[in-house]
Short mmCIF file of C-alpha atoms in Angstrom, two decimals:
data_model
loop_
_atom_site.label_atom_id
_atom_site.label_comp_id
_atom_site.label_asym_id
_atom_site.label_seq_id
_atom_site.Cartn_x
_atom_site.Cartn_y
_atom_site.Cartn_z
CA MET A 1 -0.04 0.10 0.14
CA GLU A 2 1.71 3.49 -1.09
CA SER A 3 2.75 5.66 1.34
CA PRO A 4 -0.53 8.51 0.84
CA GLU A 5 -2.78 5.56 0.84
CA LEU A 6 -1.94 4.46 3.81
CA GLN A 7 -2.23 7.34 5.98
CA GLN A 8 -5.90 8.04 4.66
CA ARG A 9 -6.72 4.71 5.90
CA VAL A 10 -4.91 5.26 9.33
CA ALA A 11 -6.11 8.37 9.48
CA GLU A 12 -9.80 7.37 8.69
CA LEU A 13 -9.86 4.52 11.94
CA ILE A 14 -8.15 7.27 14.11
CA GLY A 15 -11.38 9.65 13.10
CA GLN A 16 -14.01 6.56 13.98
CA HIS A 17 -12.50 5.02 16.95
CA TYR A 18 -10.03 7.43 18.84
CA GLU A 19 -12.85 8.37 21.23
CA LEU A 20 -13.77 4.78 22.10
CA LEU A 21 -10.26 3.76 22.29
CA TYR A 22 -9.40 6.11 24.66
CA ARG A 23 -12.30 5.91 27.26
CA VAL A 24 -11.81 2.09 27.40
CA SER A 25 -7.63 2.54 27.95
CA PHE A 26 -9.06 5.08 30.63
CA ARG A 27 -10.81 2.72 32.18
CA LEU A 28 -8.34 0.21 32.08
CA THR A 29 -5.28 1.96 33.09
CA GLY A 30 -6.61 4.80 35.52
CA SER A 31 -5.10 8.10 33.76
CA THR A 32 -5.18 10.48 31.48
CA ALA A 33 -1.62 9.85 30.33
CA ASP A 34 -1.23 5.80 30.40
CA ALA A 35 -4.07 6.03 28.28
CA GLU A 36 -2.63 8.22 25.68
CA ASP A 37 0.00 6.26 26.19
CA LEU A 38 -2.28 3.19 24.86
CA THR A 39 -3.91 4.48 22.72
CA GLN A 40 -1.56 6.00 21.12
CA GLN A 41 0.37 3.05 21.08
CA THR A 42 -2.64 0.59 19.75
CA PHE A 43 -3.06 3.15 16.61
CA LEU A 44 0.89 3.36 15.60
CA THR A 45 0.83 -0.55 15.22
CA ALA A 46 -2.43 -0.80 14.00
CA HIS A 47 -0.51 1.47 11.18
CA GLN A 48 2.45 -0.78 10.91
CA LYS A 49 0.28 -4.12 10.24
CA LEU A 50 -2.55 -2.36 8.90
CA HIS A 51 -2.21 -4.80 5.79
CA GLN A 52 -3.70 -7.68 8.46
CA LEU A 53 -6.82 -5.67 8.73
CA ARG A 54 -9.36 -8.08 6.18
CA GLU A 55 -12.41 -6.35 6.54
CA LEU A 56 -13.37 -2.72 7.75
CA GLU A 57 -16.36 -3.84 9.84
CA SER A 58 -14.20 -5.49 12.02
CA ALA A 59 -11.57 -2.97 12.63
CA LYS A 60 -12.67 -2.23 16.05
CA SER A 61 -12.47 -5.67 17.60
CA TRP A 62 -8.99 -5.91 15.30
CA LEU A 63 -8.08 -2.27 17.50
CA LEU A 64 -9.78 -3.19 20.78
CA ALA A 65 -7.14 -6.67 19.99
CA ILE A 66 -4.38 -4.86 19.37
CA LEU A 67 -5.38 -2.13 22.84
CA ARG A 68 -5.60 -5.89 24.63
CA HIS A 69 -1.85 -6.84 23.44
CA HIS A 70 -0.23 -3.42 24.76
CA PHE A 71 -2.21 -3.09 28.15
CA PHE A 72 -1.41 -6.64 28.88
CA ARG A 73 1.99 -6.21 28.35
CA ASN A 74 2.30 -2.82 29.69
CA ARG A 75 0.76 -4.14 33.20
CA SER A 76 3.24 -6.41 33.18
CA ARG A 77 6.10 -4.74 33.61
CA ALA A 78 4.40 -2.42 36.36
CA ALA A 79 3.96 -3.47 39.72
CA ARG A 80 0.59 -4.89 40.07
CA GLN A 81 -1.47 -2.74 42.81
CA SER A 82 -5.14 -4.65 42.17
CA VAL A 83 -6.08 -7.41 44.96
CA PRO A 84 -5.64 -11.32 44.26
CA LEU A 85 -7.85 -13.63 42.46
CA ASP A 86 -8.87 -14.56 46.11
CA SER A 87 -9.93 -12.09 47.44
CA LEU A 88 -12.62 -11.28 45.21
CA PRO A 89 -16.22 -12.09 46.19
CA GLU A 90 -18.09 -15.27 44.93
CA PRO A 91 -21.07 -14.11 43.33
CA SER A 92 -23.42 -13.52 45.87
CA ASP A 93 -27.45 -13.71 45.48
CA SER A 94 -28.00 -11.54 47.98
CA ILE A 95 -30.23 -8.39 46.21
CA ASP A 96 -28.55 -5.19 45.93
CA GLU A 97 -29.98 -2.38 45.62
CA PRO A 98 -29.77 0.25 43.24
CA THR A 99 -27.54 3.19 44.02
CA VAL A 100 -25.69 6.19 42.92
CA PHE A 101 -21.55 6.59 42.69
CA ASP A 102 -19.37 8.71 40.22
CA SER A 103 -16.67 8.51 37.51
CA GLU A 104 -13.94 8.45 39.66
CA GLU A 105 -15.69 6.29 42.59
CA LEU A 106 -16.42 3.58 39.73
CA GLN A 107 -12.51 3.79 38.66
CA LEU A 108 -11.24 3.05 41.79
CA ALA A 109 -13.16 0.23 42.34
CA LEU A 110 -11.87 -0.90 38.54
CA ASN A 111 -8.36 -0.44 39.70
CA GLU A 112 -8.79 -2.81 42.84
CA LEU A 113 -9.39 -5.78 40.05
CA PRO A 114 -6.83 -8.14 38.36
CA GLU A 115 -6.27 -7.08 34.73
CA GLU A 116 -7.30 -10.51 33.75
CA PHE A 117 -11.17 -9.51 35.21
CA ARG A 118 -11.15 -5.61 34.27
CA PHE A 119 -10.76 -6.19 31.11
CA PRO A 120 -13.68 -8.36 29.65
CA LEU A 121 -15.77 -5.90 32.67
CA VAL A 122 -14.88 -3.08 30.81
CA LEU A 123 -15.45 -3.81 27.35
CA TYR A 124 -18.86 -5.76 28.36
CA TYR A 125 -20.05 -1.89 29.99
CA PHE A 126 -19.27 0.08 26.81
CA HIS A 127 -21.00 -2.81 24.84
CA GLU A 128 -18.43 -3.07 22.14
CA LEU A 129 -18.44 -7.14 23.07
CA SER A 130 -20.25 -10.13 23.79
CA TYR A 131 -19.11 -12.57 26.21
CA GLN A 132 -18.40 -15.72 23.60
CA GLU A 133 -15.79 -12.35 21.49
CA ILE A 134 -14.55 -11.44 24.60
CA ALA A 135 -13.52 -15.70 25.44
CA THR A 136 -12.60 -15.49 21.64
CA GLN A 137 -10.19 -12.77 22.18
CA LEU A 138 -8.87 -13.46 25.08
CA ASP A 139 -8.53 -17.05 24.22
CA ILE A 140 -10.10 -18.38 27.23
CA PRO A 141 -12.86 -20.36 27.91
CA LEU A 142 -16.84 -19.35 27.85
CA GLY A 143 -17.21 -20.32 31.18
CA THR A 144 -13.91 -18.38 32.49
CA VAL A 145 -15.38 -15.27 30.50
CA MET A 146 -18.56 -15.54 32.13
CA SER A 147 -16.82 -16.13 35.87
CA ARG A 148 -14.74 -12.90 35.21
CA LEU A 149 -17.73 -10.68 34.55
CA SER A 150 -20.28 -12.12 37.14
CA ARG A 151 -17.56 -11.74 39.94
CA GLY A 152 -16.73 -8.67 38.92
CA LYS A 153 -19.83 -7.29 38.25
CA GLN A 154 -20.13 -8.41 42.06
CA HIS A 155 -16.80 -6.76 42.99
CA LEU A 156 -18.52 -3.61 41.12
CA ARG A 157 -21.92 -3.29 43.21
CA ARG A 158 -20.47 -4.53 46.40
CA ARG A 159 -17.96 -1.23 46.11
CA LEU A 160 -20.21 1.02 44.62
CA ILE A 161 -23.32 0.64 47.49
CA ALA A 162 -25.32 3.52 48.05
CA GLU A 163 -23.06 6.51 47.95
CA GLU A 164 -23.72 9.89 46.23
CA THR A 165 -22.29 11.29 43.82
CA THR A 166 -23.31 13.83 40.85
CA ILE A 167 -23.81 11.79 37.93
CA GLN A 168 -26.73 11.40 39.73
CA ALA A 169 -28.56 14.59 38.48
CA LEU A 170 -26.79 13.48 35.16
CA ILE A 171 -29.23 10.49 35.40
CA ILE A 172 -32.43 11.04 38.01
CA THR A 173 -32.96 14.31 38.54
CA PRO A 174 -32.76 17.79 36.79
CA THR A 175 -30.16 20.10 38.66
CA SER A 176 -30.34 23.74 39.63
CA SER A 177 -27.96 25.47 37.18
CA LEU A 178 -30.64 24.66 34.60
CA THR A 179 -33.19 27.01 36.64
CA ARG A 180 -30.17 30.38 36.63
CA MET B 1 -34.33 -17.93 48.35
CA THR B 2 -34.82 -21.60 46.81
CA SER B 3 -38.03 -21.28 48.43
CA PHE B 4 -39.70 -19.44 45.99
CA CYS B 5 -38.16 -22.04 43.24
CA PRO B 6 -40.32 -24.36 41.58
CA GLU B 7 -38.95 -27.77 43.00
CA SER B 8 -38.28 -29.11 39.75
CA ASP B 9 -35.65 -26.43 38.13
CA ALA B 10 -32.61 -27.23 37.72
CA VAL B 11 -30.98 -24.72 37.91
CA ASN B 12 -30.68 -23.33 41.30
CA CYS B 13 -30.87 -18.71 41.84
CA ALA B 14 -27.41 -18.32 41.61
CA VAL B 15 -26.47 -20.34 39.02
CA ALA B 16 -29.19 -18.55 36.88
CA LEU B 17 -28.31 -14.97 38.29
CA GLU B 18 -24.71 -15.96 37.42
CA ARG B 19 -25.51 -16.71 33.55
CA LEU B 20 -27.51 -13.78 33.20
CA ASP B 21 -25.21 -11.55 34.60
CA CYS B 22 -23.05 -12.22 31.60
CA VAL B 23 -25.37 -10.45 28.98
CA TRP B 24 -27.65 -7.76 28.32
CA ILE B 25 -31.27 -9.20 28.26
CA ASP B 26 -34.80 -7.80 28.24
CA PRO B 27 -37.33 -9.15 30.17
CA VAL B 28 -38.78 -11.10 27.07
CA PRO B 29 -35.41 -11.66 24.79
CA ASP B 30 -35.76 -10.19 21.89
CA GLU B 31 -33.43 -12.90 20.42
CA PRO B 32 -33.05 -16.54 20.42
CA LEU B 33 -31.12 -17.83 23.40
CA ASP B 34 -28.42 -21.03 24.08
CA ALA B 35 -30.30 -23.66 26.52
CA ASP B 36 -28.33 -21.93 29.17
CA LEU B 37 -29.01 -19.06 29.09
CA SER B 38 -33.00 -20.01 28.21
CA ALA B 39 -32.76 -22.31 31.16
CA ALA B 40 -31.58 -19.34 33.65
CA MET B 41 -34.03 -16.72 32.19
CA GLU B 42 -36.53 -19.35 32.55
CA HIS B 43 -35.86 -20.02 36.18
CA VAL B 44 -35.56 -16.40 36.69
CA ARG B 45 -38.99 -15.57 35.19
CA GLN B 46 -40.51 -18.66 37.59
CA CYS B 47 -38.82 -17.37 40.85
CA SER B 48 -40.05 -14.10 42.36
CA ALA B 49 -36.87 -12.73 44.53
CA CYS B 50 -34.25 -13.82 41.63
CA TRP B 51 -36.22 -11.71 39.43
CA THR B 52 -36.34 -8.97 41.38
CA THR B 53 -32.75 -9.43 42.01
CA PHE B 54 -32.05 -9.62 38.16
CA GLU B 55 -34.67 -6.64 38.02
CA LYS B 56 -32.37 -4.48 40.28
CA ARG B 57 -28.89 -5.56 38.56
CA ARG B 58 -30.22 -4.47 35.86
CA GLU B 59 -31.19 -1.17 36.97
CA CYS B 60 -27.62 -1.16 38.25
CA ASP B 61 -25.78 -2.44 34.79
CA ALA B 62 -27.42 0.52 33.05
CA ARG B 63 -25.63 3.74 35.51
CA LEU B 64 -22.96 1.89 35.44
CA ALA B 65 -22.42 1.59 31.92
CA MET B 66 -23.45 5.29 31.73
CA ILE B 67 -20.95 6.12 33.75
CA MET B 68 -18.29 3.88 32.49
CA GLN B 69 -17.89 5.54 29.00
CA THR B 70 -18.61 9.02 30.26
CA ILE B 71 -15.29 10.06 30.08
CA LEU B 72 -13.70 13.73 28.35
CA VAL B 73 -11.73 12.96 25.67
CA PRO B 74 -8.81 15.40 25.55
CA VAL B 75 -8.40 18.24 23.48
CA GLY B 76 -6.19 17.39 20.79
CA LEU B 77 -6.02 13.62 20.66
CA ARG B 78 -6.62 13.01 17.59
CA GLU B 79 -4.45 15.81 16.09
CA GLN B 80 -1.81 14.49 18.42
CA LEU B 81 -2.43 10.72 16.71
CA LEU B 82 -2.71 11.70 12.96
CA ALA B 83 0.29 14.03 13.77
CA ARG B 84 2.69 10.03 15.18
CA THR B 85 1.21 8.12 13.13
CA ALA B 86 1.74 10.21 9.80
CA GLU B 87 5.67 10.12 11.53
CA MET B 88 5.73 6.58 11.20
CA SER B 89 4.32 6.78 7.27
CA VAL B 90 7.83 9.39 6.13
CA ASP B 91 10.76 6.97 7.50
CA LEU B 92 9.92 4.61 10.38
CA ASN B 93 9.99 1.15 8.96
CA ILE B 94 10.11 -0.90 12.27
CA ASN B 95 9.41 -4.77 12.03
CA THR B 96 5.77 -5.69 14.32
CA ASP B 97 5.14 -8.65 13.05
CA ALA B 98 5.55 -10.87 15.78
CA ILE B 99 2.96 -7.98 17.59
CA LEU B 100 -0.13 -9.89 18.19
CA LYS B 101 0.93 -13.34 17.69
CA THR B 102 2.65 -13.70 21.51
CA GLY B 103 1.88 -12.53 23.86
CA ASN B 104 5.28 -11.67 25.11
CA ASP B 105 6.87 -8.50 25.91
CA LEU B 106 7.99 -8.13 22.57
CA PRO B 107 11.02 -6.58 20.88
CA VAL B 108 10.90 -4.34 17.67
CA ASN B 109 14.21 -4.91 15.66
CA GLY B 110 15.65 -5.49 19.40
CA LYS B 111 13.06 -3.06 21.19
CA PRO B 112 10.19 -2.69 22.69
CA LEU B 113 8.08 -0.30 20.03
CA VAL B 114 7.68 3.06 22.57
CA GLU B 115 11.48 2.41 23.36
CA LYS B 116 11.94 2.77 19.33
CA LEU B 117 9.80 5.66 19.29
CA GLY B 118 11.68 7.12 22.13
CA HIS B 119 15.31 6.71 19.75
CA ARG B 120 13.85 8.28 16.34
CA GLU B 121 13.07 11.39 18.02
CA GLY B 122 16.22 12.00 19.32
CA THR B 123 15.88 10.54 23.26
CA TYR B 124 12.56 9.59 25.30
CA GLU B 125 14.05 12.15 27.44
CA ALA B 126 12.90 14.39 24.60
CA ALA B 127 10.03 12.71 23.81
CA LEU B 128 8.62 13.21 27.61
CA LEU B 129 9.37 16.83 27.47
CA ARG B 130 7.72 16.95 24.80
CA ARG B 131 4.63 15.59 25.97
CA ARG B 132 4.33 17.58 28.88
CA ALA B 133 4.57 20.05 26.95
CA TRP B 134 1.98 18.97 24.95
CA THR B 135 -0.11 18.34 28.50
CA ILE B 136 0.57 21.93 29.22
CA THR B 137 -1.16 23.40 26.24
CA THR B 138 -3.52 21.06 26.58
CA ALA B 139 -4.03 22.18 30.01
CA ALA B 140 -4.53 25.66 29.07
CA ALA B 141 -6.81 24.98 26.96
CA MET B 142 -9.07 22.97 28.49
CA LEU B 143 -9.27 25.83 31.29
CA VAL B 144 -10.08 28.27 28.36
CA PHE B 145 -12.78 26.03 27.03
CA ALA B 146 -13.57 25.77 30.44
CA ALA B 147 -14.17 29.52 30.50
CA SER B 148 -15.89 30.10 27.50
CA GLY B 149 -18.35 26.88 28.72
CA SER B 150 -19.16 28.84 31.85
CA TRP B 151 -19.21 32.16 30.33
CA LEU B 152 -21.74 30.70 27.69
CA TRP B 153 -23.85 29.23 31.19
CA HIS B 154 -23.88 32.83 32.41
CA ALA B 155 -24.50 34.69 29.70
CA MET B 156 -27.53 32.91 27.95
CA GLN B 157 -30.40 34.20 30.65
CA GLY B 158 -33.78 35.52 28.79
CA ARG B 159 -34.73 35.08 25.84
CA PRO B 160 -36.84 32.03 24.49
CA THR B 161 -35.63 29.74 21.24
CA SER B 162 -38.42 28.18 18.97
CA VAL B 163 -38.35 24.42 18.51
CA GLN B 164 -38.37 25.55 14.43
CA THR B 165 -35.35 27.55 15.33
CA LEU B 166 -33.53 24.36 17.36
CA CYS B 167 -34.03 22.01 15.16
CA GLU B 168 -32.96 24.00 12.04
CA LEU B 169 -29.95 25.12 13.45
CA THR B 170 -28.51 22.25 16.59
CA PRO B 171 -25.57 20.90 14.63
CA LEU B 172 -25.23 17.39 14.46
CA THR B 173 -20.94 17.28 14.66
CA ALA B 174 -19.65 18.47 18.33
CA GLU B 175 -17.21 20.88 15.91
CA GLY B 176 -17.02 24.34 17.75
CA LEU B 177 -19.31 23.43 20.32
CA PRO B 178 -17.76 23.55 23.53
CA ILE B 179 -17.56 21.07 26.37
CA VAL B 180 -19.77 20.44 29.34
CA GLN B 181 -16.51 20.20 32.13
CA ASP B 182 -19.07 19.61 34.23
CA LEU B 183 -20.71 16.49 33.78
CA SER B 184 -23.39 17.81 36.94
CA GLN B 185 -24.91 21.10 35.06
CA LEU B 186 -26.07 19.20 32.40
CA PRO B 187 -30.22 18.36 33.17
CA ALA B 188 -31.31 14.66 33.86
CA LEU B 189 -31.37 12.56 30.94
CA PRO B 190 -34.82 11.20 29.58
CA GLN B 191 -35.96 9.34 33.09
CA SER B 192 -36.29 5.99 30.74
CA TRP B 193 -32.78 6.13 29.23
CA PRO B 194 -30.87 4.86 31.88
CA ARG B 195 -33.05 1.80 31.37
CA ILE B 196 -32.46 0.93 27.60
CA LYS B 197 -30.72 -1.86 26.51
CA GLY B 198 -27.87 -0.93 23.96
CA LEU B 199 -28.02 3.24 24.32
CA LYS B 200 -25.42 4.82 25.47
CA ILE B 201 -23.73 7.96 24.81
CA ILE B 202 -21.03 8.03 22.64
CA GLY B 203 -19.43 11.36 22.61
CA VAL B 204 -18.25 14.22 25.27
CA PRO B 205 -21.50 16.25 26.03
CA CYS B 206 -21.23 20.49 24.80
CA TRP B 207 -22.79 23.33 25.14
CA PHE B 208 -24.65 24.50 22.07
CA GLN B 209 -25.95 28.47 21.78
CA PRO B 210 -28.27 29.08 18.68
CA PRO B 211 -27.20 31.78 17.07
CA GLY B 212 -28.70 35.13 18.25
CA SER B 213 -30.74 33.42 21.17
CA LYS B 214 -28.94 34.51 24.63
CA THR B 215 -30.13 30.52 25.62
CA ALA B 216 -27.66 27.64 25.52
CA ALA B 217 -28.82 23.82 25.79
CA SER B 218 -26.89 20.79 26.70
CA TRP B 219 -25.96 18.91 23.39
CA ILE B 220 -25.25 14.96 23.64
CA PRO B 221 -24.08 12.44 21.60
CA PHE B 222 -25.96 8.86 22.14
CA GLU B 223 -26.41 5.87 19.42
CA LEU B 224 -28.34 3.08 20.16
CA ARG B 225 -27.61 -0.73 19.77
CA GLN B 226 -30.08 -3.39 20.18
CA PRO B 227 -30.36 -7.15 17.74
CA LYS B 228 -31.44 -7.23 14.58
CA SER B 229 -31.78 -3.86 13.58
CA LYS B 230 -30.40 -1.27 12.63
CA PRO B 231 -28.19 1.48 14.71
CA ILE B 232 -29.41 4.90 15.26
CA HIS B 233 -26.80 7.83 15.71
CA GLY B 234 -28.35 11.02 17.14
CA VAL B 235 -27.85 14.38 19.62
CA LEU B 236 -29.62 14.69 22.22
CA LEU B 237 -30.75 17.92 23.35
CA THR B 238 -31.59 19.50 26.13
CA MET B 239 -32.98 22.45 27.43
CA LEU B 240 -35.38 24.34 29.89
CA ARG B 241 -38.61 24.22 29.46
CA GLU B 242 -38.84 28.11 30.14
CA ASN B 243 -36.02 28.94 27.78
CA VAL B 244 -38.19 27.08 24.57
CA LEU B 245 -40.93 29.54 23.12
CA ASP B 246 -43.18 26.44 22.32
CA PRO B 247 -42.18 23.64 24.16
CA PRO B 248 -43.57 20.46 23.41
CA SER B 249 -46.15 18.10 25.31
CA GLU B 250 -45.67 15.07 27.41
CA LEU B 251 -43.96 12.26 25.52
CA MET B 252 -46.14 10.57 23.01
CA VAL B 253 -44.66 8.32 20.42
CA GLN B 254 -47.38 9.50 17.50
CA SER B 255 -47.07 13.04 18.00
CA ALA B 256 -43.14 13.31 19.12
CA LEU B 257 -42.05 13.70 15.16
CA LEU B 258 -41.75 17.59 14.85
CA LYS B 259 -39.14 17.73 11.56
CA TYR B 260 -38.77 15.51 9.07
CA ALA B 261 -36.38 16.86 6.31
CA HIS B 262 -32.71 16.71 4.44
CA ARG B 263 -29.29 18.50 6.02
CA ALA B 264 -25.87 17.97 4.13
CA GLY B 265 -28.26 15.56 1.26
CA LYS B 266 -28.84 12.79 4.22
CA PRO B 267 -32.53 12.46 6.04
CA LEU B 268 -33.06 14.37 9.42
CA SER B 269 -35.78 13.58 11.85
CA VAL B 270 -36.15 15.31 15.03
CA ALA B 271 -38.40 14.23 17.98
CA GLY B 272 -39.42 16.18 21.12
CA TRP B 273 -41.02 15.95 24.25
CA SER B 274 -41.52 17.63 27.66
CA GLU B 275 -40.89 16.01 30.57
CA GLN B 276 -40.30 17.49 34.49
CA GLY B 277 -39.49 20.93 33.35
CA VAL B 278 -37.24 20.05 30.45
CA VAL B 279 -37.44 19.80 26.73
CA TYR B 280 -35.84 17.11 24.68
CA LEU B 281 -35.60 17.23 21.13
CA CYS B 282 -33.66 14.42 19.21
CA PHE B 283 -32.64 14.45 16.34
CA VAL B 284 -31.53 11.14 14.07
CA ASN B 285 -29.70 10.82 10.55
CA ASP B 286 -31.98 8.68 9.64
CA GLU B 287 -35.97 8.34 8.39
CA PRO B 288 -39.05 8.92 10.82
CA ALA B 289 -39.25 5.29 11.61
CA ALA B 290 -35.93 4.88 13.51
CA ILE B 291 -36.72 7.91 15.63
CA GLU B 292 -40.02 6.33 16.56
CA ARG B 293 -38.63 2.85 17.41
CA LEU B 294 -36.33 5.05 20.11
CA MET B 295 -39.43 7.25 20.88
CA LYS B 296 -41.09 4.38 21.78
CA LEU B 297 -39.00 2.58 24.09
CA THR B 298 -38.58 5.86 25.70
CA MET B 299 -41.75 5.97 26.52
CA PRO B 300 -41.87 5.76 30.36
CA THR B 301 -43.88 2.84 30.24
CA ALA B 302 -41.35 0.41 27.86
CA ALA B 303 -37.74 0.81 29.84
#
């Protein structure tokens, strides 16, 4: 592929997917700088490997696969601050109360999860991949994905229950600022 | 909890709920489920305790998804990415064939990709300095945006805007619109939206001020993706009812469609309604059928 054509295709990919990739990166890494780095690494690799992308329709999952690769590679270098797998709760049959929480609290709860749990959970909540697709991408059994999703979600529910947040205004009630 | 369950049911409560935790699912599924999920769904339907938990988890999930996706993308990131990849196009010839084939720490011509890029620019420290400069520039730009957004908000007292003006002038892209820095300033979303499966905010909320008006509205891009249906992309405009000259009535699917026209050669459908003192205008680049589908889901009794 000629360079101008290659750059044009990369530019299209960036235009279509950079926001999603940045947001996923942010939720995975928990910091703006790391999310920018991860997004950039993803597109630089995509640039190099563009010849492998056969269908434009599959570009999103292809980019997410590259992002996943870099995420796990980067994290393996860093000291892990997440909780051990064993300390995550088993799925509970207790009734979870609806709650409110904000973006930062959600991020703190996400940061506590091991990467293996965080990645499928973030993709699940972004509605980008089904659990079958997550299993394929991570190359792990369906049952493992289901278990990780369930335990990860249980962790979020327990951590975020009944906390006041600013996002409450976004979802539940009109804000006073509108009445100014 | 199991006392509520039919004795013949082979799936217990915990297993059923765990299985259903993995899928976005409606009370009445609109697509065939595999055998395990079907059994789990059947169990939950027959078990009142499970059903209550299932419903509350769905509500919690909808909120989590909404908050999870609400992240401001740094100003200038797109341009930065374009610049970096353009630089690569010129003369960088890194062999990354091994990447994606293994999960190991992959070298690129003997060095990690990031390190290699750092070398290309001189030193890694130089790259760091450049990034810091970019960060400072971005922060300054964000401050300018924050100031302009705040100014917009405080300057928007008075003069009501007509629905027709909003229909005709509301942009369908965020280009040039000030970003909402403080999400708590946004009005409430329609009550049913957090519970609609497949509906999410896909961009950054902005402020939109119609020309000639002193009234700003919040501008929120969204996307609806549901099985077997064409995705719907659009913009939700929200404004205090008192700031709209001719506010539409409460939501009725039949009367919600306000306008159908073409803009830039594409069909544009607009629906509008009032809800708890807020006017909502929904813009979709599609035929009216698409927006009617969304309005049916938006009806308070639908979600």
